[in-house]
Amino acid sequence: MPLKIISKAAQNFVDRFKVEDLATTSADLRPWLHSDFGRYLHDRELEVLKRHYADLPGYRFLRLGLSEDIQTLDCFKHIHRLSLHPSESNGAHGALANYRELPLMSETIDVMLLQHALEFSQTPKAVLAEASRVVMPGGHLLLCIFNPFGPMGVAKFPMQLFSSKPQFKYHNLRLGRVTDWLSLLNFHVEGIAHGAYNFPFGKQPNNQQVADKSTWEQICEKRRIPLGNFYMIHAVKRVPRGIRGSGKAWRAATTKSYRVTEGLKSTVIKK
C-alpha cells in the first residue's frame, strides 16, 4: 500500500512537467490569454509584427496559434489570410487541423506564423518540419516563442511545482536550439526580435497604457537585451536546386551549310 501511494505521488509529480496535446489544452489556455498579462503579451507581439513583418511579400498567409486572433491576421496585407486551430473555438477559424499534419499541399504558403504553437505542442520538431513542408521556396517563416531566460521562462519551473496552470506547461526552446533546427530544414535566419520585458505578476498596462512603456522596457529595447518574455525569429526558406550542366553554346550546323569563302569564289568566277 505505501508503495502504491509513493508511485502515484511520483507519477503526479512527473505529470506536472508533461506537455499535453494542444488540442486538449487550448480551451484551458483561453482564460489566461484574456488575462491582463496575456493581453499585455499579445499587444507587444502585435507591435513587433506591425513594425518589422507586416509588409512581407506574398499572397498566402497562414497562422498557427493557441486561439483565434483576428487582430494578428489584420496585421498583414496578404490577399489570402487563414488561421488554423487544433480544436473548435466559437467557429472563428477557417478550419481545424492537427499541426503535425496540415491539410495543405507542399510549398503553397508565402508567409507562415507560428505564434506559441511550437512550444505548446507535444512534438515541436514535427510541427516545425510540417511548417517547412508547406512553406514555398523563398517563403517566410515567423516563430514567436517564449524565452526560457525571460521573466515568464524563469517563473515556469517553480510555478510547475506548486501550480497546475496550463500556461506553464510548455517546452523550453532556446534560441540557439531553434535556429539549429531551422538550418537543418534549409531555413536562413534573417532577423531576431525580443519583446515584453515585464514580469508575469502584478498589474499590467491596459489598452490605453500599452503605448506608454515603463523605463525598464525602454532600456531593454534600446540596448536590445535578450531577456524579454518572448523572442521572434524571421527565417527564409532556401532550397538548393543543384548545378545544371552547361548547355550547347551554338546550334548544330545544317547539312547544307553555306560558307562565305565559297560565295566569294563564285562571284569571282562569274566576273
CSV table of C-alpha atoms in Angstrom, one decimal:
chain,number,residue,atom,x,y,z
A,1,MET,CA,0.0,0.0,0.0
A,2,PRO,CA,2.7,2.6,0.8
A,3,LEU,CA,4.5,1.7,-2.4
A,4,LYS,CA,1.3,2.4,-4.4
A,5,ILE,CA,0.9,5.8,-2.7
A,6,ILE,CA,4.5,6.7,-3.4
A,7,SER,CA,4.4,5.7,-7.0
A,8,LYS,CA,1.1,7.6,-7.5
A,9,ALA,CA,2.6,10.7,-5.9
A,10,ALA,CA,5.7,10.4,-8.1
A,11,GLN,CA,3.5,10.0,-11.2
A,12,ASN,CA,1.5,13.1,-10.3
A,13,PHE,CA,4.8,15.0,-9.8
A,14,VAL,CA,6.1,13.9,-13.2
A,15,ASP,CA,2.7,14.9,-14.9
A,16,ARG,CA,3.2,18.4,-13.7
A,17,PHE,CA,6.1,18.8,-16.2
A,18,LYS,CA,4.4,16.9,-19.0
A,19,VAL,CA,3.3,18.9,-22.1
A,20,GLU,CA,-0.1,17.7,-23.2
A,21,ASP,CA,-1.6,17.8,-26.7
A,22,LEU,CA,-2.6,21.4,-27.7
A,23,ALA,CA,-6.0,20.1,-28.8
A,24,THR,CA,-6.9,19.4,-25.2
A,25,THR,CA,-5.1,22.3,-23.5
A,26,SER,CA,-6.2,25.1,-25.8
A,27,ALA,CA,-9.6,25.5,-24.1
A,28,ASP,CA,-7.9,25.9,-20.7
A,29,LEU,CA,-5.4,28.4,-22.2
A,30,ARG,CA,-8.1,30.9,-23.4
A,31,PRO,CA,-8.9,32.4,-20.0
A,32,TRP,CA,-5.2,33.1,-19.4
A,33,LEU,CA,-4.9,34.6,-22.9
A,34,HIS,CA,-7.6,37.1,-22.0
A,35,SER,CA,-6.0,38.0,-18.6
A,36,ASP,CA,-4.0,41.1,-18.0
A,37,PHE,CA,-0.6,39.5,-18.7
A,38,GLY,CA,-2.0,37.6,-21.7
A,39,ARG,CA,-3.3,40.8,-23.3
A,40,TYR,CA,0.0,42.5,-22.5
A,41,LEU,CA,2.0,39.8,-24.3
A,42,HIS,CA,-0.4,39.9,-27.2
A,43,ASP,CA,-0.1,43.7,-27.6
A,44,ARG,CA,3.7,43.6,-27.5
A,45,GLU,CA,3.7,40.8,-30.1
A,46,LEU,CA,1.4,42.8,-32.4
A,47,GLU,CA,3.7,45.7,-32.1
A,48,VAL,CA,6.7,43.7,-33.3
A,49,LEU,CA,4.7,42.2,-36.1
A,50,LYS,CA,3.5,45.5,-37.4
A,51,ARG,CA,6.9,47.2,-37.1
A,52,HIS,CA,9.0,44.5,-38.8
A,53,TYR,CA,6.9,41.9,-40.7
A,54,ALA,CA,3.7,43.5,-41.9
A,55,ASP,CA,4.9,44.1,-45.4
A,56,LEU,CA,6.4,40.7,-46.2
A,57,PRO,CA,5.8,39.8,-49.9
A,58,GLY,CA,3.4,37.1,-51.0
A,59,TYR,CA,-0.3,36.3,-51.5
A,60,ARG,CA,-1.0,33.5,-48.9
A,61,PHE,CA,-0.6,33.9,-45.2
A,62,LEU,CA,-1.2,31.1,-42.6
A,63,ARG,CA,-1.2,31.5,-38.8
A,64,LEU,CA,-1.0,28.6,-36.2
A,65,GLY,CA,-1.7,29.8,-32.7
A,66,LEU,CA,-3.2,29.0,-29.3
A,67,SER,CA,-6.6,30.5,-30.1
A,68,GLU,CA,-8.5,32.6,-32.6
A,69,ASP,CA,-6.9,36.0,-33.2
A,70,ILE,CA,-8.4,38.3,-35.9
A,71,GLN,CA,-6.1,41.2,-34.8
A,72,THR,CA,-3.0,39.3,-35.7
A,73,LEU,CA,-4.4,38.4,-39.2
A,74,ASP,CA,-5.2,42.1,-39.7
A,75,CYS,CA,-1.5,43.0,-39.2
A,76,PHE,CA,-0.6,41.5,-42.6
A,77,LYS,CA,-1.7,42.7,-46.0
A,78,HIS,CA,-1.8,39.4,-47.9
A,79,ILE,CA,-4.8,38.7,-50.1
A,80,HIS,CA,-5.4,35.2,-48.6
A,81,ARG,CA,-5.1,35.0,-44.8
A,82,LEU,CA,-6.0,31.8,-42.9
A,83,SER,CA,-5.8,30.7,-39.3
A,84,LEU,CA,-5.9,27.1,-38.3
A,85,HIS,CA,-6.5,25.6,-34.8
A,86,PRO,CA,-6.5,22.1,-33.3
A,87,SER,CA,-9.8,22.5,-31.5
A,88,GLU,CA,-13.2,24.2,-32.1
A,89,SER,CA,-13.4,27.8,-30.7
A,90,ASN,CA,-16.7,29.6,-31.3
A,91,GLY,CA,-16.5,28.8,-35.0
A,92,ALA,CA,-14.0,31.6,-35.6
A,93,HIS,CA,-11.5,29.5,-37.5
A,94,GLY,CA,-11.5,28.6,-41.2
A,95,ALA,CA,-10.5,25.0,-40.5
A,96,LEU,CA,-9.5,22.6,-37.7
A,97,ALA,CA,-6.3,20.7,-38.1
A,98,ASN,CA,-3.5,18.8,-36.4
A,99,TYR,CA,-0.4,20.9,-36.5
A,100,ARG,CA,1.7,17.8,-37.2
A,101,GLU,CA,-0.4,17.0,-40.3
A,102,LEU,CA,-1.6,20.2,-42.0
A,103,PRO,CA,-4.3,19.7,-44.7
A,104,LEU,CA,-2.3,21.7,-47.3
A,105,MET,CA,-0.2,20.9,-50.3
A,106,SER,CA,3.5,21.2,-50.1
A,107,GLU,CA,5.1,24.6,-50.9
A,108,THR,CA,1.9,26.6,-51.0
A,109,ILE,CA,2.3,29.3,-48.3
A,110,ASP,CA,4.2,32.5,-48.8
A,111,VAL,CA,4.3,33.7,-45.1
A,112,MET,CA,3.6,31.5,-42.1
A,113,LEU,CA,3.4,32.5,-38.4
A,114,LEU,CA,3.7,30.0,-35.5
A,115,GLN,CA,2.6,32.1,-32.5
A,116,HIS,CA,3.4,29.9,-29.5
A,117,ALA,CA,2.2,26.9,-31.4
A,118,LEU,CA,5.7,25.4,-31.3
A,119,GLU,CA,6.5,25.2,-27.6
A,120,PHE,CA,3.0,24.2,-26.5
A,121,SER,CA,2.9,21.2,-28.9
A,122,GLN,CA,3.9,17.8,-27.7
A,123,THR,CA,6.4,17.4,-30.6
A,124,PRO,CA,7.9,20.7,-31.6
A,125,LYS,CA,10.2,19.2,-34.2
A,126,ALA,CA,7.3,17.5,-36.0
A,127,VAL,CA,5.4,20.8,-36.1
A,128,LEU,CA,8.3,22.7,-37.4
A,129,ALA,CA,9.0,20.1,-40.1
A,130,GLU,CA,5.4,20.3,-41.2
A,131,ALA,CA,5.6,24.1,-41.4
A,132,SER,CA,8.7,23.7,-43.5
A,133,ARG,CA,6.8,21.4,-45.9
A,134,VAL,CA,4.0,23.9,-46.6
A,135,VAL,CA,6.2,27.0,-46.9
A,136,MET,CA,7.2,27.6,-50.5
A,137,PRO,CA,10.9,28.1,-51.5
A,138,GLY,CA,11.8,31.7,-50.8
A,139,GLY,CA,8.8,31.9,-48.4
A,140,HIS,CA,9.0,33.5,-44.9
A,141,LEU,CA,8.5,31.7,-41.6
A,142,LEU,CA,7.9,33.7,-38.4
A,143,LEU,CA,8.3,31.9,-35.0
A,144,CYS,CA,7.0,33.6,-31.8
A,145,ILE,CA,8.3,31.6,-28.8
A,146,PHE,CA,8.5,32.1,-25.0
A,147,ASN,CA,12.0,32.9,-24.0
A,148,PRO,CA,13.4,30.4,-21.3
A,149,PHE,CA,15.6,33.2,-19.9
A,150,GLY,CA,12.8,35.8,-19.7
A,151,PRO,CA,10.6,36.5,-16.7
A,152,MET,CA,8.0,34.0,-17.9
A,153,GLY,CA,10.6,31.3,-18.5
A,154,VAL,CA,12.3,31.9,-15.1
A,155,ALA,CA,9.0,31.6,-13.3
A,156,LYS,CA,8.0,28.5,-15.2
A,157,PHE,CA,9.8,25.8,-13.1
A,158,PRO,CA,8.7,27.0,-9.6
A,159,MET,CA,5.1,27.5,-10.9
A,160,GLN,CA,5.1,24.0,-12.2
A,161,LEU,CA,6.0,22.7,-8.8
A,162,PHE,CA,3.2,24.5,-6.9
A,163,SER,CA,0.6,25.0,-9.6
A,164,SER,CA,-1.1,23.1,-12.4
A,165,LYS,CA,-1.9,26.1,-14.6
A,166,PRO,CA,-1.7,25.2,-18.3
A,167,GLN,CA,0.2,28.4,-19.3
A,168,PHE,CA,3.3,27.0,-17.6
A,169,LYS,CA,3.2,23.6,-19.3
A,170,TYR,CA,5.3,24.1,-22.4
A,171,HIS,CA,8.7,23.2,-23.8
A,172,ASN,CA,11.7,25.4,-23.0
A,173,LEU,CA,13.1,26.1,-26.5
A,174,ARG,CA,16.3,28.1,-26.5
A,175,LEU,CA,17.0,30.4,-29.4
A,176,GLY,CA,20.2,28.5,-30.5
A,177,ARG,CA,18.3,25.2,-30.4
A,178,VAL,CA,15.5,26.5,-32.7
A,179,THR,CA,18.0,28.1,-35.1
A,180,ASP,CA,19.8,24.8,-35.4
A,181,TRP,CA,16.5,23.1,-36.3
A,182,LEU,CA,15.8,25.8,-38.9
A,183,SER,CA,19.3,25.3,-40.5
A,184,LEU,CA,18.6,21.6,-40.9
A,185,LEU,CA,15.3,22.4,-42.7
A,186,ASN,CA,17.1,24.8,-45.1
A,187,PHE,CA,16.0,28.0,-43.5
A,188,HIS,CA,18.2,31.1,-43.2
A,189,VAL,CA,17.6,33.3,-40.2
A,190,GLU,CA,17.1,36.9,-41.4
A,191,GLY,CA,16.4,38.6,-38.0
A,192,ILE,CA,15.6,38.1,-34.3
A,193,ALA,CA,13.5,40.4,-32.1
A,194,HIS,CA,12.7,40.4,-28.4
A,195,GLY,CA,9.8,41.9,-26.5
A,196,ALA,CA,7.6,42.2,-23.4
A,197,TYR,CA,10.1,42.6,-20.5
A,198,ASN,CA,7.5,43.0,-17.7
A,199,PHE,CA,7.2,40.3,-15.1
A,200,PRO,CA,4.1,37.9,-15.3
A,201,PHE,CA,2.9,39.1,-11.9
A,202,GLY,CA,1.4,42.3,-10.7
A,203,LYS,CA,-0.7,44.9,-12.6
A,204,GLN,CA,-0.1,45.0,-16.4
A,205,PRO,CA,-0.8,48.1,-18.6
A,206,ASN,CA,-4.3,48.2,-20.2
A,207,ASN,CA,-5.1,49.0,-23.8
A,208,GLN,CA,-4.8,52.7,-23.2
A,209,GLN,CA,-1.5,52.4,-21.4
A,210,VAL,CA,0.1,49.8,-23.8
A,211,ALA,CA,1.9,52.5,-25.8
A,212,ASP,CA,3.4,54.0,-22.5
A,213,LYS,CA,6.3,51.7,-21.8
A,214,SER,CA,8.0,51.6,-18.5
A,215,THR,CA,11.6,52.8,-18.0
A,216,TRP,CA,12.7,49.2,-17.7
A,217,GLU,CA,11.1,48.3,-21.0
A,218,GLN,CA,12.6,51.3,-22.8
A,219,ILE,CA,16.1,50.5,-21.5
A,220,CYS,CA,15.8,46.8,-22.6
A,221,GLU,CA,14.6,47.7,-26.0
A,222,LYS,CA,17.2,50.3,-26.6
A,223,ARG,CA,20.0,48.0,-25.5
A,224,ARG,CA,18.4,45.0,-27.2
A,225,ILE,CA,18.7,42.9,-24.1
A,226,PRO,CA,17.7,39.3,-25.0
A,227,LEU,CA,15.7,38.8,-21.8
A,228,GLY,CA,12.1,39.5,-23.0
A,229,ASN,CA,9.2,37.2,-22.3
A,230,PHE,CA,9.3,36.1,-26.0
A,231,TYR,CA,11.6,36.2,-29.0
A,232,MET,CA,10.6,36.2,-32.6
A,233,ILE,CA,12.6,34.6,-35.4
A,234,HIS,CA,12.3,35.6,-39.1
A,235,ALA,CA,13.6,32.9,-41.4
A,236,VAL,CA,13.5,32.4,-45.2
A,237,LYS,CA,13.4,29.0,-46.9
A,238,ARG,CA,16.4,28.4,-49.1
A,239,VAL,CA,16.1,25.2,-51.2
A,240,PRO,CA,19.2,24.2,-53.1
A,241,ARG,CA,18.5,23.4,-56.7
A,242,GLY,CA,21.9,22.0,-57.7
A,243,ILE,CA,24.1,22.9,-60.6
A,244,ARG,CA,22.9,22.3,-64.1
A,245,GLY,CA,25.3,21.2,-66.8
A,246,SER,CA,26.3,23.9,-69.4
A,247,GLY,CA,24.1,23.8,-72.5
A,248,LYS,CA,25.4,24.0,-76.0
A,249,ALA,CA,26.6,27.4,-76.9
A,250,TRP,CA,25.9,27.0,-80.6
A,251,ARG,CA,23.2,25.3,-82.6
A,252,ALA,CA,24.2,22.3,-84.7
A,253,ALA,CA,25.1,23.3,-88.3
A,254,THR,CA,22.7,22.3,-91.1
A,255,THR,CA,23.7,19.7,-93.6
A,256,LYS,CA,23.7,22.2,-96.5
A,257,SER,CA,25.9,24.8,-95.0
A,258,TYR,CA,27.0,27.9,-96.8
A,259,ARG,CA,30.4,29.3,-96.4
A,260,VAL,CA,31.4,32.9,-97.0
A,261,THR,CA,34.6,31.9,-98.9
A,262,GLU,CA,32.6,29.8,-101.3
A,263,GLY,CA,30.3,32.7,-102.1
A,264,LEU,CA,33.2,34.9,-102.8
A,265,LYS,CA,34.8,32.4,-105.1
A,266,SER,CA,31.6,32.0,-107.1
A,267,THR,CA,31.3,35.8,-107.6
A,268,VAL,CA,35.0,36.0,-108.8
A,269,ILE,CA,34.5,33.2,-111.4
A,270,LYS,CA,31.4,34.9,-112.8
A,271,LYS,CA,33.3,38.1,-113.3
